[in-house]
């Protein structure tokens, strides 16, 4: 590829104040170009003769003038980040010296690097896989230490390995299948249907685990939007204040006080929740006021958008029609029923049985007295999958990866269905090929140029 023949340079450290600033140079002419602008301090030293993994002290030259002191660190292809000849030049921090150095390098023949171009070259030279390249980006972008740990686990190639295992199993199966279909006369051992479907099912399960780990990983990295719903006076605002640790929302015994949506970010265990306290949901009769009706409409919309729903019920009262309407709308969603006001509830009052079919979790609480907070924390972690997530395990870390993994999983599901519905092996083989193609896209082994562009567009220059 054309651009592989250029030699690029960029500031690798963050711009601004700092002890040192490092400029990275990579490409076939790195030694030639740096040789023109670097004057070693010690007699007899030269850039051209520098061995990999060594350092040299000197000054850089700009328009023939000796500038700042500069430490050069040498890497020889292929033993470098990009796989090319690389020289890292460190000068004093602040932007002035680094800017001068970049100017010198560009004058001497370097091209300024594009976004992510160093990492892109690393990918093209087989120094890392596409998933690793994406992980580099995630490490830079990750907020929160757990998120950074997750992204980093992909960086050391464990994600590529985890996917590689699935690929290998399916490729073996595919090879066997092809041989058997193409050379029926030959002595290819017959592929039993049980073995075939067995392998597909096993690898589909592995993909399912990867896919479900993605959403949990994303929850840890970015937090989740969580809506508080329930009819007026069940204790939503009290719960919000409890989670926030201070009085964020107005709590009153008068029904219908929370009219607009109150937003508050809170930390619940390892998960950050962006909480939305809503107007109580209930039917507004002919006399109901318009503002309340609008509030309720917005509440239902929040229910559709939220990544987590906390539906609050009054455990001391029988379920009303509004309660049941809420429960029905929660079905199939990531929703937890909070049975609040346990302190007022008698043994027989708890409407648990009625709610069970609609909710994944039911948590009794007394929000006013902070009772049940740990149970709620556990329920949330369990429901969002963060409890089950091994922070050491490699996870998918971009929407692109998720889409490819999902395509592979769906193709395997189709292959299994094809066999179970009595279609021939060739029909299943087509689905299997689709699944493999999706996995190749995922790891970048066969990725199209468009896919690679998409990944590198979001990189910052200097990486
Ligand atoms: P919202 O309309 O759903 O937001 O309900 P609020 O949070 O405003 O609470 C309504 C009333 O219920 C207030 O008087 C609260 O003090 C009271 N309340 C909230 N949680 C509890 C609880 O766990 N037990 C009891 N006994 N009262 C509660
Ligand atoms: Zn309220």
PDB file of C-alpha atoms in Angstrom, residues 166 169-170 196-212 405-406 408-417 435 439:
ATOM      1  CA  UNK A 166     -14.257 -20.389  18.017  1.00  0.00           C
ATOM      2  CA  UNK A 169     -13.438 -25.107  15.752  1.00  0.00           C
ATOM      3  CA  UNK A 170     -15.683 -23.863  12.961  1.00  0.00           C
ATOM      4  CA  UNK A 196     -22.109 -31.463  13.511  1.00  0.00           C
ATOM      5  CA  UNK A 197     -24.964 -29.887  15.449  1.00  0.00           C
ATOM      6  CA  UNK A 198     -23.014 -30.435  18.677  1.00  0.00           C
ATOM      7  CA  UNK A 199     -20.039 -28.370  17.510  1.00  0.00           C
ATOM      8  CA  UNK A 200     -22.294 -25.625  16.152  1.00  0.00           C
ATOM      9  CA  UNK A 201     -24.228 -25.459  19.411  1.00  0.00           C
ATOM     10  CA  UNK A 202     -21.061 -25.328  21.473  1.00  0.00           C
ATOM     11  CA  UNK A 203     -19.557 -22.495  19.451  1.00  0.00           C
ATOM     12  CA  UNK A 204     -22.860 -20.634  19.372  1.00  0.00           C
ATOM     13  CA  UNK A 205     -22.864 -20.751  23.187  1.00  0.00           C
ATOM     14  CA  UNK A 206     -19.324 -19.349  23.217  1.00  0.00           C
ATOM     15  CA  UNK A 207     -20.489 -16.479  21.021  1.00  0.00           C
ATOM     16  CA  UNK A 208     -23.555 -15.920  23.213  1.00  0.00           C
ATOM     17  CA  UNK A 209     -21.253 -15.535  26.208  1.00  0.00           C
ATOM     18  CA  UNK A 210     -19.107 -13.014  24.335  1.00  0.00           C
ATOM     19  CA  UNK A 211     -22.164 -11.073  23.237  1.00  0.00           C
ATOM     20  CA  UNK A 212     -23.724 -10.882  26.689  1.00  0.00           C
ATOM     21  CA  UNK A 405     -20.143 -11.401  16.660  1.00  0.00           C
ATOM     22  CA  UNK A 406     -23.918 -11.186  16.483  1.00  0.00           C
ATOM     23  CA  UNK A 408     -21.715 -14.969  13.388  1.00  0.00           C
ATOM     24  CA  UNK A 409     -23.969 -16.172  16.187  1.00  0.00           C
ATOM     25  CA  UNK A 410     -27.123 -15.722  14.084  1.00  0.00           C
ATOM     26  CA  UNK A 411     -25.567 -17.600  11.164  1.00  0.00           C
ATOM     27  CA  UNK A 412     -24.751 -20.518  13.474  1.00  0.00           C
ATOM     28  CA  UNK A 413     -28.305 -20.492  14.812  1.00  0.00           C
ATOM     29  CA  UNK A 414     -29.504 -20.701  11.220  1.00  0.00           C
ATOM     30  CA  UNK A 415     -27.164 -23.581  10.449  1.00  0.00           C
ATOM     31  CA  UNK A 416     -28.466 -25.484  13.463  1.00  0.00           C
ATOM     32  CA  UNK A 417     -32.080 -24.774  12.504  1.00  0.00           C
ATOM     33  CA  UNK A 435     -20.483 -17.333  10.305  1.00  0.00           C
ATOM     34  CA  UNK A 439     -15.623 -13.880  12.513  1.00  0.00           C
TER      35      UNK A 439
END
